[in-house]
Coordinates of C-alpha atoms in Angstrom, one line a residue:
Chain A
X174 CA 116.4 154.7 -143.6
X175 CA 119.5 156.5 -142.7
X176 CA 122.2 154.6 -140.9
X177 CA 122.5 155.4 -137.5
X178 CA 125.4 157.4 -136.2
X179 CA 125.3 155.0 -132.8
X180 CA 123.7 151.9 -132.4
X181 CA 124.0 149.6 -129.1
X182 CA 122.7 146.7 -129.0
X183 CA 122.6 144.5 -125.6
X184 CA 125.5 146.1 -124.4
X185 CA 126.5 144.7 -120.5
X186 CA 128.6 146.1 -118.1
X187 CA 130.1 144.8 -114.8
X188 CA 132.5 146.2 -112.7
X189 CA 133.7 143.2 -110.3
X190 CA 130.3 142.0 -108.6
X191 CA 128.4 144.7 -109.5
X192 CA 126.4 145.1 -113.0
X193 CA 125.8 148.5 -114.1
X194 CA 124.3 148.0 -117.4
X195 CA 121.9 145.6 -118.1
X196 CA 121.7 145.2 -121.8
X197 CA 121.5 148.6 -123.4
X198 CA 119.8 149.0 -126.9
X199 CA 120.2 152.8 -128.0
X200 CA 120.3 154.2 -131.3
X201 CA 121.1 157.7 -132.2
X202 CA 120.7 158.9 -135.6
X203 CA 122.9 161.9 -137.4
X204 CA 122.0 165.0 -135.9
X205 CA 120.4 164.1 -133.2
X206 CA 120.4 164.9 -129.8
X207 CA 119.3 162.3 -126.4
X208 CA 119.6 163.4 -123.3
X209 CA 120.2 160.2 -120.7
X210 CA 118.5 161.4 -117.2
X211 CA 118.0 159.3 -114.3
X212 CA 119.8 159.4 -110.4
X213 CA 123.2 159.1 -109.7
X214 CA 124.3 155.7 -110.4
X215 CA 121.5 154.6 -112.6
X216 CA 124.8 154.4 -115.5
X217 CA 124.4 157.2 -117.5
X218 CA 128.1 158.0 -117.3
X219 CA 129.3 154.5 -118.0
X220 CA 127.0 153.9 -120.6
X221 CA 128.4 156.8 -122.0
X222 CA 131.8 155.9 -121.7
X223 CA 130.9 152.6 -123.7
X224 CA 130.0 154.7 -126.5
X225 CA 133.7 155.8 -127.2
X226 CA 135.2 152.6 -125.9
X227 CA 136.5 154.1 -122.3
X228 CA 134.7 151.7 -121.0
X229 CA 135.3 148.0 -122.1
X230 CA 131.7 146.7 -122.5
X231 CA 131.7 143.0 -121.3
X232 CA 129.2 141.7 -123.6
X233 CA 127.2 143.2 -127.0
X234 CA 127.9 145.9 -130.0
X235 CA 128.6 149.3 -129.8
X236 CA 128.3 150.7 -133.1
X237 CA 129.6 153.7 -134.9
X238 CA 129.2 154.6 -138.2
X239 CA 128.1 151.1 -138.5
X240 CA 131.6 149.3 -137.3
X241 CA 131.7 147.9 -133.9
X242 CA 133.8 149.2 -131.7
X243 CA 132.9 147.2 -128.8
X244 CA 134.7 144.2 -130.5
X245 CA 137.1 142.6 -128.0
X246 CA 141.1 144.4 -129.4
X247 CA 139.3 146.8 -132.1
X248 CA 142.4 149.7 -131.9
X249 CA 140.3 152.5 -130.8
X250 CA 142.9 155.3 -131.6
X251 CA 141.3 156.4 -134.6
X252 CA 137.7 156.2 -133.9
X253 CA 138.5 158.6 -130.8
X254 CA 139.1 161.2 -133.4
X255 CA 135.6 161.0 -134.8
X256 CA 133.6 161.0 -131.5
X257 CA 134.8 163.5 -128.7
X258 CA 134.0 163.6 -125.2
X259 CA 133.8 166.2 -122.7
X260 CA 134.4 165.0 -118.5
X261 CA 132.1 166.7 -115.6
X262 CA 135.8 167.2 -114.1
X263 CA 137.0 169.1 -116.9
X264 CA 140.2 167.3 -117.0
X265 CA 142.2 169.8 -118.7
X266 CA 145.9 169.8 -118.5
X267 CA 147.2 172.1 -115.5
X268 CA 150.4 173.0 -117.1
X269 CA 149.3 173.6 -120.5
X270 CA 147.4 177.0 -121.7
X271 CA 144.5 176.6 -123.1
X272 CA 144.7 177.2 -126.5
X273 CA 147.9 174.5 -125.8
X274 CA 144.9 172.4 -124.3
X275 CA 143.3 172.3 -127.3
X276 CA 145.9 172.5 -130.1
X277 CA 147.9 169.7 -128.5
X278 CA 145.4 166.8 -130.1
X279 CA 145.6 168.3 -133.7
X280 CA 149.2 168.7 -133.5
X281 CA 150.1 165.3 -132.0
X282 CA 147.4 163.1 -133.4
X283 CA 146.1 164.7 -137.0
X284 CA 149.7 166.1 -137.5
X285 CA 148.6 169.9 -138.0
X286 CA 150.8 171.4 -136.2
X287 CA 150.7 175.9 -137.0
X288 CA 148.2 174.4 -139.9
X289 CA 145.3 174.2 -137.2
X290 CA 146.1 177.3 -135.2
X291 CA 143.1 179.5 -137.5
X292 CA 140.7 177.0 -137.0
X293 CA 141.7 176.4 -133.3
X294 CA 141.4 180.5 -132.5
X295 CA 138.2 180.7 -134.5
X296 CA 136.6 178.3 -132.1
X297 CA 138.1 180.4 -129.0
X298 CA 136.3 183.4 -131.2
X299 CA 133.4 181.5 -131.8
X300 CA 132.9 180.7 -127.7
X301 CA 133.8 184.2 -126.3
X302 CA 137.4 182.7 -125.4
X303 CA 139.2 184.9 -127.8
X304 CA 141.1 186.6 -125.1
X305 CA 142.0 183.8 -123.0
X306 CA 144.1 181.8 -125.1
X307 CA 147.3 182.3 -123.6
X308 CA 145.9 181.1 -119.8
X309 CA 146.3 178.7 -117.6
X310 CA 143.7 176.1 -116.3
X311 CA 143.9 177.4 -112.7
X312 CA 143.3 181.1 -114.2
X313 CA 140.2 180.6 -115.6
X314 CA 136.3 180.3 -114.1
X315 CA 134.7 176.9 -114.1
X316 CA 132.4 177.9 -117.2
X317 CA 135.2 179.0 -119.2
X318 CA 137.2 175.5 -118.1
X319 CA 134.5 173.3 -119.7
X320 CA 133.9 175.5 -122.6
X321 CA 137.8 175.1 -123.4
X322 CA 137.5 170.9 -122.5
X323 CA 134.3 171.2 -125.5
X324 CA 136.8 173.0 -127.6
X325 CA 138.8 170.4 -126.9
X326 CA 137.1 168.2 -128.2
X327 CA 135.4 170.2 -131.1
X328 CA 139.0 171.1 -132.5
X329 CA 139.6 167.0 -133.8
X330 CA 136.4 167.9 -135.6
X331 CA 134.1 164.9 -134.3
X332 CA 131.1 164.0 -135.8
X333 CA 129.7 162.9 -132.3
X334 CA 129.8 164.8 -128.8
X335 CA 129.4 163.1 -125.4
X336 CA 128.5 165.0 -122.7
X337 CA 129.1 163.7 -119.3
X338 CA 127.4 166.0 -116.7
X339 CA 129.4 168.9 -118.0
X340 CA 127.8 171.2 -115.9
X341 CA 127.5 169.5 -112.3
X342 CA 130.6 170.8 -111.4
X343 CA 129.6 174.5 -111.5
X344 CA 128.6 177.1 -110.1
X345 CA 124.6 177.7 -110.7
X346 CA 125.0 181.3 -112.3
X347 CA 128.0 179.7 -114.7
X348 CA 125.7 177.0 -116.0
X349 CA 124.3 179.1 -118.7
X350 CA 127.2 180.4 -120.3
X351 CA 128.5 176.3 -120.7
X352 CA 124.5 175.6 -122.0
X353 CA 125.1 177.7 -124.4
X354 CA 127.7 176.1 -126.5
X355 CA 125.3 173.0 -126.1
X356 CA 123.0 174.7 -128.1
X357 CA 124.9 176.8 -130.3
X358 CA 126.3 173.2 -131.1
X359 CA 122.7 171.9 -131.7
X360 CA 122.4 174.5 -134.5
X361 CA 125.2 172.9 -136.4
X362 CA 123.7 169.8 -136.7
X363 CA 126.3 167.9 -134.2
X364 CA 125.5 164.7 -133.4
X365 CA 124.9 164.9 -129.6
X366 CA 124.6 162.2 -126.5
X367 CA 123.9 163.9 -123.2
X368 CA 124.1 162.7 -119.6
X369 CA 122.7 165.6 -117.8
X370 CA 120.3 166.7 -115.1
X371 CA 119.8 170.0 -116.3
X372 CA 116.1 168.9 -117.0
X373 CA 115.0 172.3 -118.5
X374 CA 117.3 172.7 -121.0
X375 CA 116.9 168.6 -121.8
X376 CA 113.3 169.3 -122.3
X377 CA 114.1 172.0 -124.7
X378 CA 116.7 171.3 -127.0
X379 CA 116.8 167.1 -126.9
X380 CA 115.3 165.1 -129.6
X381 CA 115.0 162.5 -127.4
X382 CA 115.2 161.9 -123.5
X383 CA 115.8 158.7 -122.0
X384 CA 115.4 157.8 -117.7
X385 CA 117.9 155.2 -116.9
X386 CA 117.0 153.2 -113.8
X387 CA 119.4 150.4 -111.9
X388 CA 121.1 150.0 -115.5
X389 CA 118.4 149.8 -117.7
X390 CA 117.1 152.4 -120.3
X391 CA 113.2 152.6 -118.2
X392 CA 111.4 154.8 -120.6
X393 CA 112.5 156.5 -123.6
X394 CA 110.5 159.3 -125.8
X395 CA 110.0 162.6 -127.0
X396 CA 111.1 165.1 -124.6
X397 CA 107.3 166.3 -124.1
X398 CA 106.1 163.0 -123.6
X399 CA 108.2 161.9 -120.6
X400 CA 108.3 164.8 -118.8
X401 CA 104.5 165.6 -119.2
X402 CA 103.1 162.1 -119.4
X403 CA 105.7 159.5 -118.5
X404 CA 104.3 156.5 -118.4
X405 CA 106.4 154.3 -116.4
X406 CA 105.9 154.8 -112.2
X407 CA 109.7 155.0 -111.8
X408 CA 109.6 157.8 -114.2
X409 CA 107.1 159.5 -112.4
X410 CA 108.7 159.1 -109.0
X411 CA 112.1 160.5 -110.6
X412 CA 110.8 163.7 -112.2
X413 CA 108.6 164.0 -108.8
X414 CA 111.7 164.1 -106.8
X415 CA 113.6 167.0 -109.2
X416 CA 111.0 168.8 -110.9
X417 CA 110.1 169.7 -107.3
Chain B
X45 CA 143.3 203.3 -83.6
X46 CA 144.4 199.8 -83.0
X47 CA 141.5 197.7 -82.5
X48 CA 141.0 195.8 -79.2
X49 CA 142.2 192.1 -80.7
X50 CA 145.1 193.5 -82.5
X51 CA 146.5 194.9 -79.0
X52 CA 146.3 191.8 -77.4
X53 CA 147.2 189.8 -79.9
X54 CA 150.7 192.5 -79.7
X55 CA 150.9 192.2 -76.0
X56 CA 150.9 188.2 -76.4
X57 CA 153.2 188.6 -79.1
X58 CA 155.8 190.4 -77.0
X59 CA 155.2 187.9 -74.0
X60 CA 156.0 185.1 -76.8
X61 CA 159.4 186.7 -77.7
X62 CA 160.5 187.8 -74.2
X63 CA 160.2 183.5 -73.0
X64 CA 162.0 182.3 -76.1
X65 CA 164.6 185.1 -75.9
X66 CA 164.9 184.1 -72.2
X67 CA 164.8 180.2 -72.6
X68 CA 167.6 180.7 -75.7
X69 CA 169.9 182.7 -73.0
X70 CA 170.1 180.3 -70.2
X71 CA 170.4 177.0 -72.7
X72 CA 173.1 178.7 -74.6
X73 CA 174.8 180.3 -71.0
X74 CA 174.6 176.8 -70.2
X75 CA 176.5 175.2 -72.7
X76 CA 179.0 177.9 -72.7
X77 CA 179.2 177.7 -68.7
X78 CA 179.2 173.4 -68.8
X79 CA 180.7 172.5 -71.6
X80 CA 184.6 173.9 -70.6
X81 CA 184.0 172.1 -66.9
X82 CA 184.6 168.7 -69.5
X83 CA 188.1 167.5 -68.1
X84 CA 189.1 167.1 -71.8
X85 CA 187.8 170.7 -73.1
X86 CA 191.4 171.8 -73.1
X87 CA 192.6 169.0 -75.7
X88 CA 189.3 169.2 -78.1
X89 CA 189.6 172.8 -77.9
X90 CA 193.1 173.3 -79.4
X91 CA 192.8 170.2 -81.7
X92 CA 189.5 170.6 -82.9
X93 CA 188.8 174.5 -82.8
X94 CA 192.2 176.0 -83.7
X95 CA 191.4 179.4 -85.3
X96 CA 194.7 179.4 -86.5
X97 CA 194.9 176.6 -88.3
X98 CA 190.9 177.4 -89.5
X99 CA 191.7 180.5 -91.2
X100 CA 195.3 178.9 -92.8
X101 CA 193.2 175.6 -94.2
X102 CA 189.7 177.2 -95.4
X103 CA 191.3 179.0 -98.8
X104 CA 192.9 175.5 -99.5
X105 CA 189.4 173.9 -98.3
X106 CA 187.1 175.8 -100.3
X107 CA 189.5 175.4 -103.6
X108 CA 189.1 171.7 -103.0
X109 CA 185.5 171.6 -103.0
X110 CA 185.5 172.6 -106.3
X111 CA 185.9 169.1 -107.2
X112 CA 182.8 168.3 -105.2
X113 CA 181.2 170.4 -107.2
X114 CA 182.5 169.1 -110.6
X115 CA 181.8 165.8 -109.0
X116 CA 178.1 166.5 -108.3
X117 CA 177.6 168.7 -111.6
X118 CA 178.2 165.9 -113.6
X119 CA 176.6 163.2 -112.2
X120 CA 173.2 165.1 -111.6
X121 CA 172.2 164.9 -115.4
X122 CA 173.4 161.3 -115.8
X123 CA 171.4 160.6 -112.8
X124 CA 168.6 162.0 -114.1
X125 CA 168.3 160.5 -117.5
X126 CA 169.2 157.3 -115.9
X127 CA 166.6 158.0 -113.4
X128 CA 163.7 158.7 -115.9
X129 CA 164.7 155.5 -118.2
X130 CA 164.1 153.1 -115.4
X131 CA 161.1 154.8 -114.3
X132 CA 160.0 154.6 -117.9
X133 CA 161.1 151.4 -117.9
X134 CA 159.3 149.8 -114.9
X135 CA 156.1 151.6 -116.2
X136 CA 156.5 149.7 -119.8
X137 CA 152.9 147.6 -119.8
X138 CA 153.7 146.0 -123.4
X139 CA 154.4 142.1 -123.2
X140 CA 157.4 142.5 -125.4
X141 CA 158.6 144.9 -123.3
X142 CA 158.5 142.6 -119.9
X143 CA 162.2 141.9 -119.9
X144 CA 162.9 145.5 -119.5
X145 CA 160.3 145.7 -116.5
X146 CA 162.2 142.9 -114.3
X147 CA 165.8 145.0 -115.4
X148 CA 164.0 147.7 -113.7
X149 CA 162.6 146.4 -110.5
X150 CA 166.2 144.3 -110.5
X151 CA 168.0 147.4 -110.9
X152 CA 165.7 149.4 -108.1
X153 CA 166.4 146.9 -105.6
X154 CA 169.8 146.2 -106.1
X155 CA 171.0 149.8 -106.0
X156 CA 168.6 150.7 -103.5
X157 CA 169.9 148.2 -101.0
X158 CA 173.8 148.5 -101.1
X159 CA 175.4 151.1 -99.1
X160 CA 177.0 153.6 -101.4
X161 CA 180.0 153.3 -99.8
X162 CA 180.0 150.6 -100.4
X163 CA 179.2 150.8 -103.9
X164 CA 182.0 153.1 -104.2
X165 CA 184.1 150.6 -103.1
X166 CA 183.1 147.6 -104.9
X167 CA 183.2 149.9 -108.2
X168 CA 186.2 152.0 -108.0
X169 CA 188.1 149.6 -106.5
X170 CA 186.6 146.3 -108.4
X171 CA 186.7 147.9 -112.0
X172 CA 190.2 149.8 -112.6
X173 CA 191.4 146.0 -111.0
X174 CA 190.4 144.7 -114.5
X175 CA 193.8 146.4 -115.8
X176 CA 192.2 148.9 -118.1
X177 CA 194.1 151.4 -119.2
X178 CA 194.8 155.3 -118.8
X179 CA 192.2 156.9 -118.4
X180 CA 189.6 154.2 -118.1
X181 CA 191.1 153.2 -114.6
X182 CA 190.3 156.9 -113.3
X183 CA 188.8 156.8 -109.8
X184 CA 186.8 159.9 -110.7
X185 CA 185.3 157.8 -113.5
X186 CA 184.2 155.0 -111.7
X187 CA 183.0 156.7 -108.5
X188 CA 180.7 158.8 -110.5
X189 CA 179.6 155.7 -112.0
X190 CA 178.8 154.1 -108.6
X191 CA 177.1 157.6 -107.2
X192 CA 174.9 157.6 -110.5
X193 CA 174.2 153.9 -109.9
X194 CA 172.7 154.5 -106.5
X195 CA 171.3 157.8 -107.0
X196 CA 169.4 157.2 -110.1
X197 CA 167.8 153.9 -108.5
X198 CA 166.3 156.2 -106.1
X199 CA 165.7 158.9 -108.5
X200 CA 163.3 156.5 -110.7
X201 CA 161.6 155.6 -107.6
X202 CA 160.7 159.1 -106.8
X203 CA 159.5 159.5 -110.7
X204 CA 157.6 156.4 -110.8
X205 CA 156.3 157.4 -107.5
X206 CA 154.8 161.1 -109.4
X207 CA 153.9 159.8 -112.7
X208 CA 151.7 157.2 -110.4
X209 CA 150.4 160.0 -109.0
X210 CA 148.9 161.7 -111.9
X211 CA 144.9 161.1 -111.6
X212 CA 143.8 158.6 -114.4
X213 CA 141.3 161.4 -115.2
X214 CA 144.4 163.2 -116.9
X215 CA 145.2 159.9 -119.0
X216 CA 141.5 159.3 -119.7
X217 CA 141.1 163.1 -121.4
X218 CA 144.6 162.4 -123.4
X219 CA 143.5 158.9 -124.9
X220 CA 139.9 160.3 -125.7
X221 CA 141.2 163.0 -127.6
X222 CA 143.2 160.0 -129.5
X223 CA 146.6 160.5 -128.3
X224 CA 148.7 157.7 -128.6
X225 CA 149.9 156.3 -125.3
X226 CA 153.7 157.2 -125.8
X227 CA 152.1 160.3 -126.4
X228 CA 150.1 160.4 -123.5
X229 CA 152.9 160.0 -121.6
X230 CA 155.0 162.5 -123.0
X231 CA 153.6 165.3 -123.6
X232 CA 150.4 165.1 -120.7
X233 CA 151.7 162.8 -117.8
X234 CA 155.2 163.3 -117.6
X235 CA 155.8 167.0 -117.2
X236 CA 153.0 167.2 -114.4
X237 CA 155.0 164.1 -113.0
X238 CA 158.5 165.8 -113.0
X239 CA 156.7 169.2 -111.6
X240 CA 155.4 167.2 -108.7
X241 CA 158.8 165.9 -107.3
X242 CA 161.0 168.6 -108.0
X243 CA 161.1 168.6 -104.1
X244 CA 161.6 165.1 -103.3
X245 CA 164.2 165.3 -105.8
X246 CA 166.0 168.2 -104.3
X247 CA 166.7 166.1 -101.3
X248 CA 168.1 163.8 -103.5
X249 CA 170.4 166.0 -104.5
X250 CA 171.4 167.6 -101.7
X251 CA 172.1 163.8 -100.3
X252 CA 174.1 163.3 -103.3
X253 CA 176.2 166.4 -102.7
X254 CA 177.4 165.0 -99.4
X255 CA 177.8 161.4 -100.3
X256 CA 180.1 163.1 -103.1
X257 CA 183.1 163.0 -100.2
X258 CA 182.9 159.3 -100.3
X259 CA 184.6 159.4 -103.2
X260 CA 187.7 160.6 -101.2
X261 CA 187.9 156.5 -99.9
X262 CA 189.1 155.2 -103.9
X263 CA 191.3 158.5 -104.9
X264 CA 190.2 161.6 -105.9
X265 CA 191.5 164.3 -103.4
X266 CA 188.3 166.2 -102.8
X267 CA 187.7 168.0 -100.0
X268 CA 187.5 165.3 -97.6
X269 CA 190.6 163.6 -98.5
X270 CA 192.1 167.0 -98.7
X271 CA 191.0 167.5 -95.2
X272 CA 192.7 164.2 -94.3
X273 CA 195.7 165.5 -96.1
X274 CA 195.7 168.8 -93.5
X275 CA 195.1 166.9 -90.8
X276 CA 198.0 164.9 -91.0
X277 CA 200.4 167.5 -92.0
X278 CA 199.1 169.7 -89.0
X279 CA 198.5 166.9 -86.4
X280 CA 195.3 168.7 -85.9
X281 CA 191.2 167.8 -86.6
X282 CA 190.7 171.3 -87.2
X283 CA 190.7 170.6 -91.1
X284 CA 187.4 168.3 -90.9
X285 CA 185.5 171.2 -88.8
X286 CA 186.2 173.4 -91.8
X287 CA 185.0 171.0 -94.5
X288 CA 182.3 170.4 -92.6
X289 CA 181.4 174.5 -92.2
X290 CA 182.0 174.5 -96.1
X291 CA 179.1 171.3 -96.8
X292 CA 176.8 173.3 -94.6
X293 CA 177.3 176.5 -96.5
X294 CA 175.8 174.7 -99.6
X295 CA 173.4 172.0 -97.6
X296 CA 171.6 174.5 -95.6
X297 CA 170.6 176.2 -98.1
X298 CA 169.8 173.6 -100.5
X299 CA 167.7 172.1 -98.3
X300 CA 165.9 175.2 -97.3
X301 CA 165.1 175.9 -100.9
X302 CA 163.6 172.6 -101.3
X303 CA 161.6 172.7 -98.0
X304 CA 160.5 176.3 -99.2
X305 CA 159.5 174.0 -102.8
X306 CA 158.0 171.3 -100.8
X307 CA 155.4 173.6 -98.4
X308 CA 154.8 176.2 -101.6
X309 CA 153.5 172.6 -103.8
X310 CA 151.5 171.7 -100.5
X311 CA 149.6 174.9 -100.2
X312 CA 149.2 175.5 -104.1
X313 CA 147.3 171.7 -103.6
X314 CA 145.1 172.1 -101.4

């Protein structure tokens, strides 16, 4: 069998008092793409903030690629290059453009500098941002904000994307255009962990789906399976109170 | 057609200007009508408000300044580099790095809490006493030293204060893109920091450019000394009401720049 891309095992998190993740076991193989649904709160974002090492997980092995990263000092700095992440906030830089938004990392980090600029304007190209390379943050719509933040990320050329609610910040009719370099993504092949409650487009694009619950992965299967037979009642009682 | 709102809103608009032009009369008839009843009006008049002497001092004045404002030019960037290490510096998390954390917190509070006069003092007066020679024992040397001293404490406390308030979301996106955190820093916290207190630190400034004339207590003959000088000569305080015309020509507006700063980074916030 192929080695996994990820693979958690009995990973724990607390913050102070409270424990958010009771021991997580998640593997995701090459290629694939989970979606992580559940309320707000059930830990889908710090469970996917573990997964690059944000997050320090208090106990258990986050691994990618086969190494653990979770290990207590591991220097992170150059995993980060191989698994991006993309922030329901954006989080671009205000007072860079946005094609210095993106080509900052390269420069900085992989030491590119004008080497990268083709690659980094083909993936404006590629996501209908040719024209707004030279813009500000503040200048741009929601939709095209996050699609820059994915470039972002896309232009250290991961071999993993996490997606933390990238599209809860948005307007409804600017969803679309950001689900849309989901799936354009999907066709290449990336190598995809979703938290998301855009449950339509989970149903039809994820490999897998898994419901978190109070910090615990409830029920995990096919995408047809949980959301037309779920077997667990807490399932049922979650999709009940969206799929409304 | 004027609409119905827009005419009232014009008629309470003209009521608004007719009371303040009215209340503005009688204070200032007042203080024009009271003030001369003072039995020593006479004596503060001629001593104080000579036009004479005014118009014969202000060329001199103004020249004068001009070392205020060589004064002030180069301390600002020494201030500011000074500034930014020690904010830098107070911000350094490494454990090796912990003695230069205490030299910054020391350095904040010392130069935070001694008068700059006193400071001027202590400096110019304490450091030439050494016996060093020509032209190490300049008073213009070591009262810069003791404005950039003071100034730069507070500066660094104003930058600490901005990069602080950069949201850890910023630092977050930086680090997960694999930036180093020197990096970080520079090229992603930082210059959102320094944008964000450009007003705070225009006060600063326009602070400094007063406390510049304390200089005039260890030597240099800037304008205040200069107006000392005059008003010894002249046996007349009219020199210090001109020096003090010539700070507000640069302080007002200075400081109305930086409140104009200050509101325009308030409404582009919220």
């Amino acid at each position: 069998m192929q080695e996994p891309r990820l693979a958690l095992s009995g990973v724990t998190k607390s913050f102070g008092d409270v424990t958010v993740l009771h021991g997580i076991n998640l593997t995701v193989a090459p290629g694939e793409m989970v979606c992580l649904i559940g309320a707000s709160g059930s830990g889908k974002s710090t469970l996917l903030r573990c997964m690059n090492g944000l997050e320090p997980v208090d106990n258990g092995e986050v691994r990618l690629d086969g190494i653990d990263i979770a290990e207590p000092g591991f220097d992170l700095g150059p995993i980060r290059q191989r698994i991006g992440i993309v922030f329901q906030s954006f989080n671009l830089f205000p007072h860079m453009t946005a094609y210095e938004n993106v080509a900052l990392a390269p420069t900085r980090v992989l030491k590119q500098g004008n080497a990268a600029r083709p690659r980094i304007e083909g993936l404006f190209e590629r996501f209908g941002l040719g024209g707004h390379m030279g813009k500000y943050p503040d200048q741009l719509s929601g939709g095209q904000q996050q699609r820059v933040a994915v470039i972002r990320a896309l232009a250290m050329r991961p071999q993993t994307m996490l997606f933390d609610e990238i599209t809860s910040a948005l307007d409804p009719e600017l969803v679309g255009e950001v689900l849309d370099v989901l799936r354009s993504l999907r066709d290449d092949g990336m190598t995809m962990v979703l938290a998301t409650h855009e449950m339509g487009f989970a149903r039809e694009l994820a490999d897998r789906i898994c419901f978190m619950d109070k910090g615990v992965i409830a029920e995990e299967g096919k995408p047809n399976e949980i959301f037309s037979n779920p077997k667990q009642e807490r399932t049922k009682q979650f999709l009940a109170s969206v799929l409304r | 057609m004027t609409s119905r709102r827009a005419a009232y809103e014009a008629r309470q608009r003209r009521r608004a200007n007719l009371l303040a032009g009215a209340s503005t009369a009688v204070v200032i008839g007042l203080l024009v009508f009271l003030i001369p009843l003072a039995p020593g009006w006479q004596a503060v008049k001629s001593s104080f408000f000579n036009g004479e002497i005014f118009v014969r001092t202000f060329p001199d004045l103004a020249g004068v300044f001009l070392i205020n404002i060589a004064i002030f030019a180069w301390s600002v960037p020494l201030i500011m580099a000074l500034g930014l290490a020690i904010a830098l510096a107070r911000g350094a998390r490494a454990p090796v790095l912990f003695p230069l954390r205490i030299f910054g917190a020391v350095y904040v509070d010392l130069f935070r809490g001694i008068p700059v006069v006193l400071l001027v003092y202590l400096v110019g007066f304490g450091i030439p006493g050494l016996g060093l020679p020509r032209p190490w024992n300049s008073p213009y040397i070591w009262g810069t030293v003791a404005l950039v001293l003071t100034y730069s404490a507070y500066v660094a406390e104003v930058l600490r204060s901005g990069i602080e308030s950069i949201h850890a979301s910023q630092r977050n996106a930086a680090i997960c893109l694999g930036l180093s955190e020197r990096d970080t820093m520079r090229y992603v916290v930082l210059p959102q920091a320094i944008r964000r207190v450009v007003p705070a630190n225009m006060n600063m400034l326009v602070a400094l450019q007063k406390d510049v004339a304390l200089l005039s207590f260890i030597g240099p003959v800037e304008i205040l000394r200069q107006a000392g000088i005059f008003k010894s000569l002249l046996a007349n305080f009219t020199p210090y009401v001109v020096a003090a015309v010539i700070f507000l020509c640069v302080t007002v507006p200075a400081t109305r720049y930086a409140d104009y700063l200050m509101n325009r980074d308030r409404n582009a916030r919220t």
